[in-house]
Amino acid sequence: MSKNLQHATGKDIRLAAREGALTAPTAGLAMGHVQANLVIVPKELAFDFLLFCQRNPKPCPLLDVTEPGKPEPAGIAAGADLRSDLPKYRVWKNGDLIDEPPDIRKYWRDDLVAFLIGCSFTFENALLAAGVPVRHIEMHRNVPMYSTNIACRPAGRFHGPMVVSMRPMTPAQVFPATTICSRFGRAHGTPVHFGDPATLGIKDLSKPDFGDAVPVQPGEVPVFWACGVTPQAVVMAAKPPLAITHSPGHMFVTDMRDCDLENA
Amino acid sequence: MSKNLQHATGKDIRLAAREGALTAPTAGLAMGHVQANLVIVPKELAFDFLLFCQRNPKPCPLLDVTEPGKPEPAGIAAGADLRSDLPKYRVWKNGDLIDEPPDIRKYWRDDLVAFLIGCSFTFENALLAAGVPVRHIEMHRNVPMYSTNIACRPAGRFHGPMVVSMRPMTPAQVFPATTICSRFGRAHGTPVHFGDPATLGIKDLSKPDFGDAVPVQPGEVPVFWACGVTPQAVVMAAKPPLAITHSPGHMFVTDMRDCDLENA
């Protein structure tokens, strides 16, 4: 990645994506700025999805929601255009992936509502800053993610299981990790489980449903957090006529600083 | 108030209201249980209002939202019936108060959506438990509330100024008050201002827009919190064909404990 973009602002990243100069994943870019998951659905489904997020704040912490047809998430990135400012998108029709374009101008409609949802990058930065290691970052892999037997609270047409991410650490590291994450309720907050994966209905840690496996070393326990893949999985399961998301890892970079997500 | 109801459960209070045995304010009842503001609007306005709350979490911390036509806020009070379980309601047509009944069965419709919003009782209990005095409780008065020059972030048909509540304290007490309230993001969280009321556009502390005045003693500063009257004021200003709220002080008592509102 360009060192330039590592220390860029959120606006720099968005403009690079808008101009087509950036089509790569955003991990490590604009360090210290909050990155967000994107889910776009038609207005007809927007109340149900907003309600789903409100009812499931750990997997779906909302950072901003746009008005129908307006592609600017003014609360977190003034002047941004969600139709072009992410490096890569996924376009879904009736639950099927039909396109993975670098912009979505040709798919945009006046009835689309965009949801920006907090992302684990925020608390991972805080863990690293506090000396709590994050295995998949050390190994340059994607975080391992698993579907669970934890049912989200349904809302209208949307229902499904919670997806979790997993980070191995020692019991002594679980305490600072919990304290640190409790400050970031809008970035998934505290973990939801540690220890036996079977409690969550996870059969084999070495076979994640999304992302890459990482080893759990002797003396470590797997620690599980609610994951931002949950809302995407729930939307796709409902097979809406049209939905648009970011492409995995190709997030929306906001103007917010990580510290702006701390509880206040 | 009945000592019995002081130490009752949320369900006890709701049943007493349902049976008509309780028509009085709920302050001090079911101690330790979370109480909530109620706003009911037709489905047609529900997305805009949900969006308003999402965009203005300090005045409008959502505890639960019902599905259209369903009067049970299952996430915070299983088995409750919002048509009968508050001691007193206010019914508004086109922004005018038309009734203040003990139940709303005759006004209920299949398109109504109810919003339950966190209330300052939660953090006031925590302040008192920590030895931070709360003047209006000491004086057995309602908290003083003021309209401000702080604009809420608008959403669809809803817009308006933030309403704040005021509690006087010494500068040394502002620090524990801030720390304690930072734990309760879903009960208005940290204050929004202390000191000069003119900064917020408040002309005269002795003339609150809602509630009762309380004195600020020498050596104290007025401290201002975002207030749950804000969403009610915003809804009324939009003059919806029908809206229903709790009557001031006659709150919905949930099954949640105050500690359940702590950030996690």
PDB file of N, CA and C in Angstrom, chain B residues 83-154:
ATOM      1  N   ARG B  83     -50.739  -0.184  25.367  1.00  0.00           N
ATOM      2  CA  ARG B  83     -52.048   0.489  25.309  1.00  0.00           C
ATOM      3  C   ARG B  83     -52.628   0.754  26.692  1.00  0.00           C
ATOM      4  N   SER B  84     -52.080   0.077  27.726  1.00  0.00           N
ATOM      5  CA  SER B  84     -52.707   0.158  29.053  1.00  0.00           C
ATOM      6  C   SER B  84     -51.719   0.256  30.195  1.00  0.00           C
ATOM      7  N   ASP B  85     -50.419   0.011  29.948  1.00  0.00           N
ATOM      8  CA  ASP B  85     -49.503  -0.245  31.061  1.00  0.00           C
ATOM      9  C   ASP B  85     -48.770   0.990  31.559  1.00  0.00           C
ATOM     10  N   LEU B  86     -49.146   2.180  31.058  1.00  0.00           N
ATOM     11  CA  LEU B  86     -48.627   3.418  31.634  1.00  0.00           C
ATOM     12  C   LEU B  86     -49.754   4.053  32.449  1.00  0.00           C
ATOM     13  N   PRO B  87     -49.416   4.803  33.492  1.00  0.00           N
ATOM     14  CA  PRO B  87     -50.483   5.372  34.340  1.00  0.00           C
ATOM     15  C   PRO B  87     -51.307   6.439  33.615  1.00  0.00           C
ATOM     16  N   LYS B  88     -50.682   7.186  32.714  1.00  0.00           N
ATOM     17  CA  LYS B  88     -51.429   8.242  32.024  1.00  0.00           C
ATOM     18  C   LYS B  88     -50.753   8.578  30.686  1.00  0.00           C
ATOM     19  N   TYR B  89     -51.581   8.894  29.696  1.00  0.00           N
ATOM     20  CA  TYR B  89     -51.101   9.165  28.339  1.00  0.00           C
ATOM     21  C   TYR B  89     -51.521  10.565  27.905  1.00  0.00           C
ATOM     22  N   ARG B  90     -50.888  11.018  26.832  1.00  0.00           N
ATOM     23  CA  ARG B  90     -51.367  12.214  26.134  1.00  0.00           C
ATOM     24  C   ARG B  90     -51.598  11.856  24.672  1.00  0.00           C
ATOM     25  N   VAL B  91     -52.750  12.272  24.146  1.00  0.00           N
ATOM     26  CA  VAL B  91     -53.119  11.999  22.762  1.00  0.00           C
ATOM     27  C   VAL B  91     -53.134  13.326  22.012  1.00  0.00           C
ATOM     28  N   TRP B  92     -52.437  13.351  20.879  1.00  0.00           N
ATOM     29  CA  TRP B  92     -52.247  14.570  20.103  1.00  0.00           C
ATOM     30  C   TRP B  92     -52.796  14.377  18.695  1.00  0.00           C
ATOM     31  N   LYS B  93     -53.606  15.328  18.235  1.00  0.00           N
ATOM     32  CA  LYS B  93     -54.040  15.322  16.835  1.00  0.00           C
ATOM     33  C   LYS B  93     -53.555  16.602  16.170  1.00  0.00           C
ATOM     34  N   ASN B  94     -52.853  16.472  15.078  1.00  0.00           N
ATOM     35  CA  ASN B  94     -52.303  17.623  14.358  1.00  0.00           C
ATOM     36  C   ASN B  94     -51.535  18.569  15.298  1.00  0.00           C
ATOM     37  N   GLY B  95     -50.860  18.010  16.298  1.00  0.00           N
ATOM     38  CA  GLY B  95     -50.048  18.815  17.215  1.00  0.00           C
ATOM     39  C   GLY B  95     -50.814  19.376  18.402  1.00  0.00           C
ATOM     40  N   ASP B  96     -52.156  19.166  18.440  1.00  0.00           N
ATOM     41  CA  ASP B  96     -52.952  19.659  19.574  1.00  0.00           C
ATOM     42  C   ASP B  96     -53.253  18.524  20.551  1.00  0.00           C
ATOM     43  N   LEU B  97     -53.107  18.816  21.845  1.00  0.00           N
ATOM     44  CA  LEU B  97     -53.463  17.853  22.888  1.00  0.00           C
ATOM     45  C   LEU B  97     -54.980  17.714  22.944  1.00  0.00           C
ATOM     46  N   ILE B  98     -55.502  16.499  22.693  1.00  0.00           N
ATOM     47  CA  ILE B  98     -56.956  16.319  22.686  1.00  0.00           C
ATOM     48  C   ILE B  98     -57.463  15.436  23.814  1.00  0.00           C
ATOM     49  N   ASP B  99     -56.555  14.712  24.507  1.00  0.00           N
ATOM     50  CA  ASP B  99     -57.034  13.818  25.560  1.00  0.00           C
ATOM     51  C   ASP B  99     -55.856  13.447  26.449  1.00  0.00           C
ATOM     52  N   GLU B 100     -56.131  13.135  27.714  1.00  0.00           N
ATOM     53  CA  GLU B 100     -55.092  12.681  28.648  1.00  0.00           C
ATOM     54  C   GLU B 100     -55.651  11.484  29.416  1.00  0.00           C
ATOM     55  N   PRO B 101     -55.830  10.353  28.713  1.00  0.00           N
ATOM     56  CA  PRO B 101     -56.549   9.208  29.277  1.00  0.00           C
ATOM     57  C   PRO B 101     -55.632   8.234  30.023  1.00  0.00           C
ATOM     58  N   PRO B 102     -56.224   7.369  30.872  1.00  0.00           N
ATOM     59  CA  PRO B 102     -55.449   6.351  31.591  1.00  0.00           C
ATOM     60  C   PRO B 102     -55.132   5.120  30.744  1.00  0.00           C
ATOM     61  N   ASP B 103     -55.783   4.975  29.596  1.00  0.00           N
ATOM     62  CA  ASP B 103     -55.354   3.953  28.635  1.00  0.00           C
ATOM     63  C   ASP B 103     -55.692   4.444  27.234  1.00  0.00           C
ATOM     64  N   ILE B 104     -55.108   3.788  26.220  1.00  0.00           N
ATOM     65  CA  ILE B 104     -55.288   4.276  24.850  1.00  0.00           C
ATOM     66  C   ILE B 104     -55.882   3.200  23.941  1.00  0.00           C
ATOM     67  N   ARG B 105     -56.612   2.261  24.561  1.00  0.00           N
ATOM     68  CA  ARG B 105     -57.194   1.174  23.748  1.00  0.00           C
ATOM     69  C   ARG B 105     -58.031   1.742  22.606  1.00  0.00           C
ATOM     70  N   LYS B 106     -58.813   2.778  22.900  1.00  0.00           N
ATOM     71  CA  LYS B 106     -59.730   3.262  21.859  1.00  0.00           C
ATOM     72  C   LYS B 106     -59.014   4.047  20.753  1.00  0.00           C
ATOM     73  N   TYR B 107     -57.761   4.452  20.997  1.00  0.00           N
ATOM     74  CA  TYR B 107     -57.006   5.178  19.966  1.00  0.00           C
ATOM     75  C   TYR B 107     -56.089   4.257  19.163  1.00  0.00           C
ATOM     76  N   TRP B 108     -55.913   3.002  19.613  1.00  0.00           N
ATOM     77  CA  TRP B 108     -54.913   2.123  19.002  1.00  0.00           C
ATOM     78  C   TRP B 108     -55.306   1.784  17.564  1.00  0.00           C
ATOM     79  N   ARG B 109     -54.297   1.685  16.690  1.00  0.00           N
ATOM     80  CA  ARG B 109     -54.522   1.328  15.287  1.00  0.00           C
ATOM     81  C   ARG B 109     -53.438   0.346  14.841  1.00  0.00           C
ATOM     82  N   ASP B 110     -53.728  -0.356  13.780  1.00  0.00           N
ATOM     83  CA  ASP B 110     -52.800  -1.379  13.288  1.00  0.00           C
ATOM     84  C   ASP B 110     -51.547  -0.794  12.649  1.00  0.00           C
ATOM     85  N   ASP B 111     -51.530   0.523  12.446  1.00  0.00           N
ATOM     86  CA  ASP B 111     -50.340   1.119  11.814  1.00  0.00           C
ATOM     87  C   ASP B 111     -49.499   1.918  12.801  1.00  0.00           C
ATOM     88  N   LEU B 112     -49.769   1.778  14.101  1.00  0.00           N
ATOM     89  CA  LEU B 112     -48.997   2.585  15.052  1.00  0.00           C
ATOM     90  C   LEU B 112     -47.695   1.881  15.455  1.00  0.00           C
ATOM     91  N   VAL B 113     -46.631   2.687  15.575  1.00  0.00           N
ATOM     92  CA  VAL B 113     -45.302   2.202  15.973  1.00  0.00           C
ATOM     93  C   VAL B 113     -44.895   2.961  17.239  1.00  0.00           C
ATOM     94  N   ALA B 114     -44.465   2.213  18.258  1.00  0.00           N
ATOM     95  CA  ALA B 114     -44.109   2.828  19.546  1.00  0.00           C
ATOM     96  C   ALA B 114     -42.599   2.867  19.732  1.00  0.00           C
ATOM     97  N   PHE B 115     -42.111   4.003  20.229  1.00  0.00           N
ATOM     98  CA  PHE B 115     -40.690   4.207  20.512  1.00  0.00           C
ATOM     99  C   PHE B 115     -40.522   4.397  22.017  1.00  0.00           C
ATOM    100  N   LEU B 116     -39.659   3.591  22.627  1.00  0.00           N
ATOM    101  CA  LEU B 116     -39.332   3.715  24.041  1.00  0.00           C
ATOM    102  C   LEU B 116     -37.939   4.313  24.160  1.00  0.00           C
ATOM    103  N   ILE B 117     -37.830   5.411  24.885  1.00  0.00           N
ATOM    104  CA  ILE B 117     -36.613   6.230  24.889  1.00  0.00           C
ATOM    105  C   ILE B 117     -36.113   6.388  26.324  1.00  0.00           C
ATOM    106  N   GLY B 118     -34.801   6.186  26.505  1.00  0.00           N
ATOM    107  CA  GLY B 118     -34.181   6.244  27.829  1.00  0.00           C
ATOM    108  C   GLY B 118     -34.448   7.557  28.547  1.00  0.00           C
ATOM    109  N   CYS B 119     -34.315   7.525  29.856  1.00  0.00           N
ATOM    110  CA  CYS B 119     -34.800   8.601  30.735  1.00  0.00           C
ATOM    111  C   CYS B 119     -33.738   8.899  31.778  1.00  0.00           C
ATOM    112  N   SER B 120     -33.698  10.150  32.244  1.00  0.00           N
ATOM    113  CA  SER B 120     -32.646  10.590  33.167  1.00  0.00           C
ATOM    114  C   SER B 120     -32.734   9.923  34.534  1.00  0.00           C
ATOM    115  N   PHE B 121     -33.875   9.296  34.872  1.00  0.00           N
ATOM    116  CA  PHE B 121     -33.953   8.614  36.173  1.00  0.00           C
ATOM    117  C   PHE B 121     -32.766   7.661  36.353  1.00  0.00           C
ATOM    118  N   THR B 122     -32.353   7.012  35.249  1.00  0.00           N
ATOM    119  CA  THR B 122     -31.290   6.007  35.343  1.00  0.00           C
ATOM    120  C   THR B 122     -29.983   6.619  35.843  1.00  0.00           C
ATOM    121  N   PHE B 123     -29.556   7.724  35.214  1.00  0.00           N
ATOM    122  CA  PHE B 123     -28.265   8.265  35.662  1.00  0.00           C
ATOM    123  C   PHE B 123     -28.408   9.039  36.965  1.00  0.00           C
ATOM    124  N   GLU B 124     -29.588   9.584  37.238  1.00  0.00           N
ATOM    125  CA  GLU B 124     -29.781  10.265  38.531  1.00  0.00           C
ATOM    126  C   GLU B 124     -29.638   9.275  39.692  1.00  0.00           C
ATOM    127  N   ASN B 125     -30.170   8.071  39.532  1.00  0.00           N
ATOM    128  CA  ASN B 125     -29.987   7.056  40.572  1.00  0.00           C
ATOM    129  C   ASN B 125     -28.506   6.764  40.782  1.00  0.00           C
ATOM    130  N   ALA B 126     -27.756   6.687  39.665  1.00  0.00           N
ATOM    131  CA  ALA B 126     -26.317   6.395  39.768  1.00  0.00           C
ATOM    132  C   ALA B 126     -25.573   7.564  40.410  1.00  0.00           C
ATOM    133  N   LEU B 127     -25.977   8.808  40.093  1.00  0.00           N
ATOM    134  CA  LEU B 127     -25.346   9.973  40.726  1.00  0.00           C
ATOM    135  C   LEU B 127     -25.596   9.945  42.235  1.00  0.00           C
ATOM    136  N   LEU B 128     -26.847   9.714  42.622  1.00  0.00           N
ATOM    137  CA  LEU B 128     -27.176   9.700  44.055  1.00  0.00           C
ATOM    138  C   LEU B 128     -26.398   8.599  44.776  1.00  0.00           C
ATOM    139  N   ALA B 129     -26.306   7.426  44.130  1.00  0.00           N
ATOM    140  CA  ALA B 129     -25.596   6.303  44.750  1.00  0.00           C
ATOM    141  C   ALA B 129     -24.123   6.637  44.955  1.00  0.00           C
ATOM    142  N   ALA B 130     -23.576   7.537  44.103  1.00  0.00           N
ATOM    143  CA  ALA B 130     -22.159   7.910  44.193  1.00  0.00           C
ATOM    144  C   ALA B 130     -21.958   9.155  45.049  1.00  0.00           C
ATOM    145  N   GLY B 131     -23.028   9.644  45.657  1.00  0.00           N
ATOM    146  CA  GLY B 131     -22.897  10.802  46.532  1.00  0.00           C
ATOM    147  C   GLY B 131     -22.893  12.136  45.812  1.00  0.00           C
ATOM    148  N   VAL B 132     -23.271  12.165  44.527  1.00  0.00           N
ATOM    149  CA  VAL B 132     -23.389  13.437  43.813  1.00  0.00           C
ATOM    150  C   VAL B 132     -24.834  13.920  43.992  1.00  0.00           C
ATOM    151  N   PRO B 133     -25.030  15.067  44.639  1.00  0.00           N
ATOM    152  CA  PRO B 133     -26.404  15.477  44.942  1.00  0.00           C
ATOM    153  C   PRO B 133     -27.172  15.902  43.692  1.00  0.00           C
ATOM    154  N   VAL B 134     -28.475  15.684  43.701  1.00  0.00           N
ATOM    155  CA  VAL B 134     -29.334  16.082  42.583  1.00  0.00           C
ATOM    156  C   VAL B 134     -30.395  17.031  43.167  1.00  0.00           C
ATOM    157  N   ARG B 135     -30.205  18.316  42.879  1.00  0.00           N
ATOM    158  CA  ARG B 135     -30.963  19.375  43.558  1.00  0.00           C
ATOM    159  C   ARG B 135     -32.478  19.198  43.471  1.00  0.00           C
ATOM    160  N   HIS B 136     -33.012  18.938  42.258  1.00  0.00           N
ATOM    161  CA  HIS B 136     -34.483  18.912  42.153  1.00  0.00           C
ATOM    162  C   HIS B 136     -35.081  17.724  42.900  1.00  0.00           C
ATOM    163  N   ILE B 137     -34.302  16.632  43.038  1.00  0.00           N
ATOM    164  CA  ILE B 137     -34.813  15.503  43.831  1.00  0.00           C
ATOM    165  C   ILE B 137     -34.820  15.884  45.309  1.00  0.00           C
ATOM    166  N   GLU B 138     -33.725  16.534  45.765  1.00  0.00           N
ATOM    167  CA  GLU B 138     -33.681  17.017  47.157  1.00  0.00           C
ATOM    168  C   GLU B 138     -34.858  17.942  47.463  1.00  0.00           C
ATOM    169  N   MET B 139     -35.263  18.730  46.451  1.00  0.00           N
ATOM    170  CA  MET B 139     -36.327  19.724  46.670  1.00  0.00           C
ATOM    171  C   MET B 139     -37.718  19.196  46.289  1.00  0.00           C
ATOM    172  N   HIS B 140     -37.772  17.900  45.914  1.00  0.00           N
ATOM    173  CA  HIS B 140     -39.056  17.302  45.505  1.00  0.00           C
ATOM    174  C   HIS B 140     -39.713  18.106  44.394  1.00  0.00           C
ATOM    175  N   ARG B 141     -38.914  18.513  43.422  1.00  0.00           N
ATOM    176  CA  ARG B 141     -39.439  19.237  42.259  1.00  0.00           C
ATOM    177  C   ARG B 141     -39.163  18.442  40.991  1.00  0.00           C
ATOM    178  N   ASN B 142     -39.826  18.848  39.892  1.00  0.00           N
ATOM    179  CA  ASN B 142     -39.487  18.306  38.582  1.00  0.00           C
ATOM    180  C   ASN B 142     -38.183  18.967  38.128  1.00  0.00           C
ATOM    181  N   VAL B 143     -37.388  18.294  37.306  1.00  0.00           N
ATOM    182  CA  VAL B 143     -36.124  18.850  36.831  1.00  0.00           C
ATOM    183  C   VAL B 143     -36.414  20.058  35.920  1.00  0.00           C
ATOM    184  N   PRO B 144     -35.610  21.130  35.998  1.00  0.00           N
ATOM    185  CA  PRO B 144     -35.814  22.250  35.067  1.00  0.00           C
ATOM    186  C   PRO B 144     -35.281  21.912  33.668  1.00  0.00           C
ATOM    187  N   MET B 145     -36.060  22.262  32.656  1.00  0.00           N
ATOM    188  CA  MET B 145     -35.698  21.949  31.261  1.00  0.00           C
ATOM    189  C   MET B 145     -35.825  23.207  30.403  1.00  0.00           C
ATOM    190  N   TYR B 146     -34.942  23.317  29.403  1.00  0.00           N
ATOM    191  CA  TYR B 146     -34.852  24.525  28.585  1.00  0.00           C
ATOM    192  C   TYR B 146     -34.685  24.171  27.108  1.00  0.00           C
ATOM    193  N   SER B 147     -35.382  24.901  26.243  1.00  0.00           N
ATOM    194  CA  SER B 147     -35.069  24.826  24.812  1.00  0.00           C
ATOM    195  C   SER B 147     -33.750  25.556  24.574  1.00  0.00           C
ATOM    196  N   THR B 148     -32.966  25.078  23.611  1.00  0.00           N
ATOM    197  CA  THR B 148     -31.648  25.664  23.373  1.00  0.00           C
ATOM    198  C   THR B 148     -31.492  26.108  21.920  1.00  0.00           C
ATOM    199  N   ASN B 149     -30.317  26.689  21.654  1.00  0.00           N
ATOM    200  CA  ASN B 149     -29.963  27.030  20.275  1.00  0.00           C
ATOM    201  C   ASN B 149     -29.186  25.903  19.583  1.00  0.00           C
ATOM    202  N   ILE B 150     -29.127  24.719  20.209  1.00  0.00           N
ATOM    203  CA  ILE B 150     -28.466  23.571  19.576  1.00  0.00           C
ATOM    204  C   ILE B 150     -29.484  22.906  18.650  1.00  0.00           C
ATOM    205  N   ALA B 151     -29.217  22.914  17.344  1.00  0.00           N
ATOM    206  CA  ALA B 151     -30.140  22.268  16.409  1.00  0.00           C
ATOM    207  C   ALA B 151     -29.900  20.768  16.415  1.00  0.00           C
ATOM    208  N   CYS B 152     -30.975  19.985  16.559  1.00  0.00           N
ATOM    209  CA  CYS B 152     -30.839  18.543  16.327  1.00  0.00           C
ATOM    210  C   CYS B 152     -30.542  18.332  14.852  1.00  0.00           C
ATOM    211  N   ARG B 153     -29.940  17.183  14.527  1.00  0.00           N
ATOM    212  CA  ARG B 153     -29.740  16.842  13.122  1.00  0.00           C
ATOM    213  C   ARG B 153     -31.098  16.393  12.572  1.00  0.00           C
ATOM    214  N   PRO B 154     -31.626  17.068  11.537  1.00  0.00           N
ATOM    215  CA  PRO B 154     -32.974  16.730  11.070  1.00  0.00           C
ATOM    216  C   PRO B 154     -33.034  15.373  10.379  1.00  0.00           C
TER     217      PRO B 154
END
